[in-house]
mmCIF file of C-alpha atoms in Angstrom:
data_model
loop_
_atom_site.group_PDB
_atom_site.id
_atom_site.type_symbol
_atom_site.label_atom_id
_atom_site.label_comp_id
_atom_site.label_asym_id
_atom_site.label_seq_id
_atom_site.Cartn_x
_atom_site.Cartn_y
_atom_site.Cartn_z
ATOM 1 C CA MET A 27 -6.074 33.450 67.138
ATOM 2 C CA GLU A 28 -6.762 33.828 70.890
ATOM 3 C CA ASP A 29 -3.747 33.804 73.211
ATOM 4 C CA GLY A 30 -5.493 34.409 76.554
ATOM 5 C CA ILE A 31 -3.995 37.867 77.106
ATOM 6 C CA ARG A 32 -6.464 40.740 77.373
ATOM 7 C CA VAL A 33 -6.417 44.451 78.029
ATOM 8 C CA GLY A 34 -7.142 45.134 81.685
ATOM 9 C CA GLN A 35 -5.386 42.033 83.007
ATOM 10 C CA LEU A 36 -2.386 42.090 85.295
ATOM 11 C CA LEU A 37 0.933 40.454 84.592
ATOM 12 C CA VAL A 38 2.487 39.580 87.929
ATOM 13 C CA ALA A 39 6.173 38.656 87.863
ATOM 14 C CA THR A 40 6.897 35.185 89.185
ATOM 15 C CA PRO A 41 9.704 34.849 91.742
ATOM 16 C CA GLN A 42 11.836 33.292 88.963
ATOM 17 C CA LEU A 43 11.757 36.506 86.891
ATOM 18 C CA ASP A 44 15.001 38.196 87.895
ATOM 19 C CA ASP A 45 15.199 40.882 85.187
ATOM 20 C CA PRO A 46 15.680 44.054 87.300
ATOM 21 C CA ASN A 47 13.163 45.911 85.116
ATOM 22 C CA PHE A 48 10.418 43.497 86.121
ATOM 23 C CA ARG A 49 11.479 41.802 89.361
ATOM 24 C CA ARG A 50 8.347 41.612 91.582
ATOM 25 C CA SER A 51 6.482 43.907 89.221
ATOM 26 C CA VAL A 52 2.770 44.170 88.555
ATOM 27 C CA VAL A 53 2.019 45.265 84.989
ATOM 28 C CA LEU A 54 -1.375 46.406 83.700
ATOM 29 C CA VAL A 55 -1.968 45.422 80.072
ATOM 30 C CA VAL A 56 -3.210 48.587 78.312
ATOM 31 C CA GLU A 57 -3.007 47.438 74.674
ATOM 32 C CA HIS A 58 -2.846 43.977 73.157
ATOM 33 C CA ASP A 59 -3.012 42.660 69.629
ATOM 34 C CA VAL A 60 -2.042 39.035 68.949
ATOM 35 C CA ASP A 61 -0.390 40.113 65.681
ATOM 36 C CA GLY A 62 0.945 43.488 66.852
ATOM 37 C CA GLY A 63 2.210 42.942 70.376
ATOM 38 C CA THR A 64 1.449 44.128 73.877
ATOM 39 C CA LEU A 65 1.900 47.357 75.807
ATOM 40 C CA GLY A 66 1.617 47.691 79.574
ATOM 41 C CA VAL A 67 2.674 49.840 82.506
ATOM 42 C CA VAL A 68 4.370 48.724 85.702
ATOM 43 C CA LEU A 69 2.090 49.800 88.540
ATOM 44 C CA ASN A 70 4.439 49.382 91.487
ATOM 45 C CA ARG A 71 7.580 51.375 90.620
ATOM 46 C CA PRO A 72 7.236 54.893 92.069
ATOM 47 C CA THR A 73 10.189 57.162 91.387
ATOM 48 C CA GLU A 74 11.444 60.076 93.477
ATOM 49 C CA VAL A 75 10.399 62.570 90.762
ATOM 50 C CA PRO A 76 7.395 64.698 91.739
ATOM 51 C CA VAL A 77 4.774 65.088 89.008
ATOM 52 C CA ASP A 78 4.906 68.880 89.363
ATOM 53 C CA ARG A 79 8.523 68.795 88.144
ATOM 54 C CA VAL A 80 7.649 67.177 84.794
ATOM 55 C CA LEU A 81 3.943 67.908 84.256
ATOM 56 C CA PRO A 82 3.015 70.881 86.462
ATOM 57 C CA PRO A 83 -0.503 71.350 85.024
ATOM 58 C CA TRP A 84 -1.461 67.800 86.051
ATOM 59 C CA ALA A 85 0.235 67.709 89.468
ATOM 60 C CA GLU A 86 -2.749 68.767 91.578
ATOM 61 C CA LEU A 87 -4.945 66.073 89.983
ATOM 62 C CA VAL A 88 -2.624 63.123 90.719
ATOM 63 C CA THR A 89 -3.623 60.435 93.200
ATOM 64 C CA GLY A 90 -0.975 59.972 95.883
ATOM 65 C CA PRO A 91 1.817 59.324 95.990
ATOM 66 C CA SER A 92 2.147 62.319 93.675
ATOM 67 C CA VAL A 93 5.301 61.113 91.965
ATOM 68 C CA VAL A 94 5.941 59.797 88.484
ATOM 69 C CA PHE A 95 5.951 55.999 88.273
ATOM 70 C CA GLN A 96 8.351 54.108 86.014
ATOM 71 C CA GLY A 97 5.979 52.353 83.637
ATOM 72 C CA GLY A 98 8.685 50.199 82.128
ATOM 73 C CA PRO A 99 12.055 50.261 80.453
ATOM 74 C CA VAL A 100 10.851 51.566 77.051
ATOM 75 C CA ALA A 101 10.732 55.296 76.163
ATOM 76 C CA LEU A 102 11.504 56.620 79.644
ATOM 77 C CA ASP A 103 11.481 60.181 78.314
ATOM 78 C CA ASN A 104 7.786 59.896 77.391
ATOM 79 C CA ALA A 105 4.905 60.133 79.847
ATOM 80 C CA LEU A 106 1.508 58.521 79.822
ATOM 81 C CA ALA A 107 -1.259 58.682 82.375
ATOM 82 C CA LEU A 108 -4.097 56.492 83.500
ATOM 83 C CA ALA A 109 -7.256 57.883 85.042
ATOM 84 C CA ARG A 110 -10.432 56.463 86.508
ATOM 85 C CA LEU A 111 -13.695 58.225 85.841
ATOM 86 C CA PRO A 112 -17.254 57.649 87.031
ATOM 87 C CA GLY A 113 -20.279 57.154 84.800
ATOM 88 C CA GLU A 114 -20.424 55.895 81.269
ATOM 89 C CA GLY A 115 -19.344 58.748 79.015
ATOM 90 C CA GLU A 116 -15.988 59.180 77.324
ATOM 91 C CA PRO A 117 -14.919 62.818 77.782
ATOM 92 C CA LEU A 118 -12.409 64.521 75.516
ATOM 93 C CA GLY A 119 -8.851 63.701 76.503
ATOM 94 C CA TRP A 120 -9.641 60.212 77.884
ATOM 95 C CA ARG A 121 -9.932 56.799 76.196
ATOM 96 C CA ALA A 122 -11.214 53.738 78.046
ATOM 97 C CA LEU A 123 -8.947 50.689 78.088
ATOM 98 C CA ASP A 124 -11.786 48.412 76.968
ATOM 99 C CA GLY A 125 -10.768 45.911 79.603
ATOM 100 C CA GLY A 126 -12.922 43.806 81.870
ATOM 101 C CA SER A 127 -15.603 45.253 84.117
ATOM 102 C CA GLU A 128 -13.219 45.824 87.051
ATOM 103 C CA VAL A 129 -11.169 48.311 85.040
ATOM 104 C CA ALA A 130 -13.871 49.434 82.625
ATOM 105 C CA ARG A 131 -13.662 53.034 83.834
ATOM 106 C CA VAL A 132 -9.855 53.201 83.725
ATOM 107 C CA GLY A 133 -8.404 54.770 80.608
ATOM 108 C CA LEU A 134 -5.499 56.554 78.994
ATOM 109 C CA VAL A 135 -5.265 60.320 79.349
ATOM 110 C CA ASP A 136 -4.148 62.676 76.592
ATOM 111 C CA LEU A 137 -1.526 64.681 78.497
ATOM 112 C CA ASP A 138 -1.502 67.296 75.720
ATOM 113 C CA ALA A 139 -5.144 68.133 76.485
ATOM 114 C CA PRO A 140 -5.877 70.902 78.996
ATOM 115 C CA PRO A 141 -6.223 69.329 82.474
ATOM 116 C CA GLY A 142 -9.383 71.370 83.016
ATOM 117 C CA LEU A 143 -11.214 69.162 80.493
ATOM 118 C CA LEU A 144 -10.905 66.121 82.739
ATOM 119 C CA ALA A 145 -10.541 67.664 86.204
ATOM 120 C CA PRO A 146 -14.273 67.674 87.028
ATOM 121 C CA GLU A 147 -14.589 64.013 85.966
ATOM 122 C CA LEU A 148 -11.479 62.500 87.569
ATOM 123 C CA LEU A 149 -11.689 60.072 90.441
ATOM 124 C CA GLN A 150 -8.018 59.061 90.268
ATOM 125 C CA LEU A 151 -4.983 59.831 88.093
ATOM 126 C CA ARG A 152 -1.460 58.421 87.910
ATOM 127 C CA VAL A 153 1.447 59.435 85.637
ATOM 128 C CA PHE A 154 4.012 56.972 84.243
ATOM 129 C CA ALA A 155 7.375 57.538 82.546
ATOM 130 C CA GLY A 156 7.890 54.925 79.879
ATOM 131 C CA TYR A 157 6.082 51.674 79.294
ATOM 132 C CA SER A 158 6.618 47.949 78.945
ATOM 133 C CA GLY A 159 6.370 46.438 75.495
ATOM 134 C CA TRP A 160 6.438 43.008 73.895
ATOM 135 C CA ALA A 161 6.528 42.069 70.208
ATOM 136 C CA ALA A 162 3.869 39.743 68.815
ATOM 137 C CA GLY A 163 4.168 36.363 70.549
ATOM 138 C CA GLN A 164 6.926 37.504 72.927
ATOM 139 C CA LEU A 165 4.730 37.900 76.009
ATOM 140 C CA ARG A 166 2.953 34.575 75.381
ATOM 141 C CA ALA A 167 6.391 32.897 75.237
ATOM 142 C CA GLU A 168 7.438 34.538 78.526
ATOM 143 C CA ILE A 169 4.213 33.354 80.184
ATOM 144 C CA GLU A 170 4.794 29.810 78.940
ATOM 145 C CA GLU A 171 8.383 29.960 80.292
ATOM 146 C CA GLY A 172 6.980 30.780 83.737
ATOM 147 C CA ALA A 173 7.953 34.453 83.962
ATOM 148 C CA TRP A 174 4.429 35.845 84.511
ATOM 149 C CA TYR A 175 1.162 35.023 86.216
ATOM 150 C CA VAL A 176 -1.844 36.466 84.366
ATOM 151 C CA VAL A 177 -4.593 37.523 86.784
ATOM 152 C CA PRO A 178 -7.630 39.843 86.787
ATOM 153 C CA ALA A 179 -7.072 43.480 87.673
ATOM 154 C CA GLU A 180 -9.071 45.636 90.030
ATOM 155 C CA ALA A 181 -9.361 49.393 89.501
ATOM 156 C CA GLY A 182 -7.725 49.975 92.890
ATOM 157 C CA ASP A 183 -4.561 48.197 91.691
ATOM 158 C CA VAL A 184 -3.790 50.989 89.247
ATOM 159 C CA PHE A 185 -3.943 53.623 91.981
ATOM 160 C CA ALA A 186 -2.662 51.644 94.975
ATOM 161 C CA GLY A 187 -1.864 53.898 97.921
ATOM 162 C CA ASP A 188 1.099 51.689 98.877
ATOM 163 C CA PRO A 189 2.483 50.458 95.537
ATOM 164 C CA LYS A 190 5.431 48.681 97.186
ATOM 165 C CA ARG A 191 2.966 46.140 98.669
ATOM 166 C CA LEU A 192 1.030 45.592 95.434
ATOM 167 C CA TRP A 193 2.900 42.450 94.289
ATOM 168 C CA ARG A 194 2.109 40.606 97.527
ATOM 169 C CA GLU A 195 -1.460 41.927 97.757
ATOM 170 C CA VAL A 196 -2.408 40.917 94.211
ATOM 171 C CA LEU A 197 -0.980 37.410 94.662
ATOM 172 C CA ARG A 198 -2.556 36.974 98.107
ATOM 173 C CA ARG A 199 -6.076 37.734 96.875
ATOM 174 C CA GLN A 200 -5.808 35.044 94.181
ATOM 175 C CA GLY A 201 -5.938 32.323 96.829
ATOM 176 C CA GLY A 202 -4.462 28.831 96.520
ATOM 177 C CA ASP A 203 -0.904 28.450 95.250
ATOM 178 C CA LEU A 204 -0.587 32.108 94.254
ATOM 179 C CA ALA A 205 -1.454 33.234 97.773
ATOM 180 C CA PHE A 206 1.361 30.983 98.960
ATOM 181 C CA VAL A 207 3.749 32.545 96.402
ATOM 182 C CA SER A 208 3.012 35.955 97.964
ATOM 183 C CA THR A 209 5.046 34.817 100.978
ATOM 184 C CA PHE A 210 8.123 34.022 98.866
ATOM 185 C CA PRO A 211 11.083 35.859 100.456
ATOM 186 C CA ASP A 212 12.870 38.649 98.607
ATOM 187 C CA ASP A 213 16.115 36.718 98.912
ATOM 188 C CA PRO A 214 15.496 32.973 99.308
ATOM 189 C CA THR A 215 19.183 32.329 100.036
ATOM 190 C CA LEU A 216 18.693 33.997 103.430
ATOM 191 C CA ASN A 217 16.233 31.296 104.565
#
């Protein structure tokens, strides 16, 4: 059964979503199975923790800002990384997301592999602590309740140079009503 959610899409929090874990977040869907659930990473939550403090071998390969990002509220003591590579091959230590064409060359990195395996191939790399997860049907229910907009991703979203602006930028490029939502104030009571 198709539910309209696909790997490589973005989940953009609506202004009504006030859960502090996801308020104004942009989440990249990295795994999805209608019967098994969904896994994603929040792209716009940089931490203060430098990558060289937790994964020194990978630090010099990280795309700035070179800090660990909080990928979500689940398993914060585990790290995962996303990398973008050129070409068509699938080198050891990297697995494509199998998303749409815009993120076709973005994939998950095996952080236990020697960084030297991927270093010559890497265009961009970002490290995340934790992830976001939904049980089967849970994310679809949240979308239907109005918590998330589901929009196409661009490879640049994953490695945004200014992640704090990502929520507004992604909404603005959608045009129409979503572009208007991008102007929604952080605190509407101050209007």
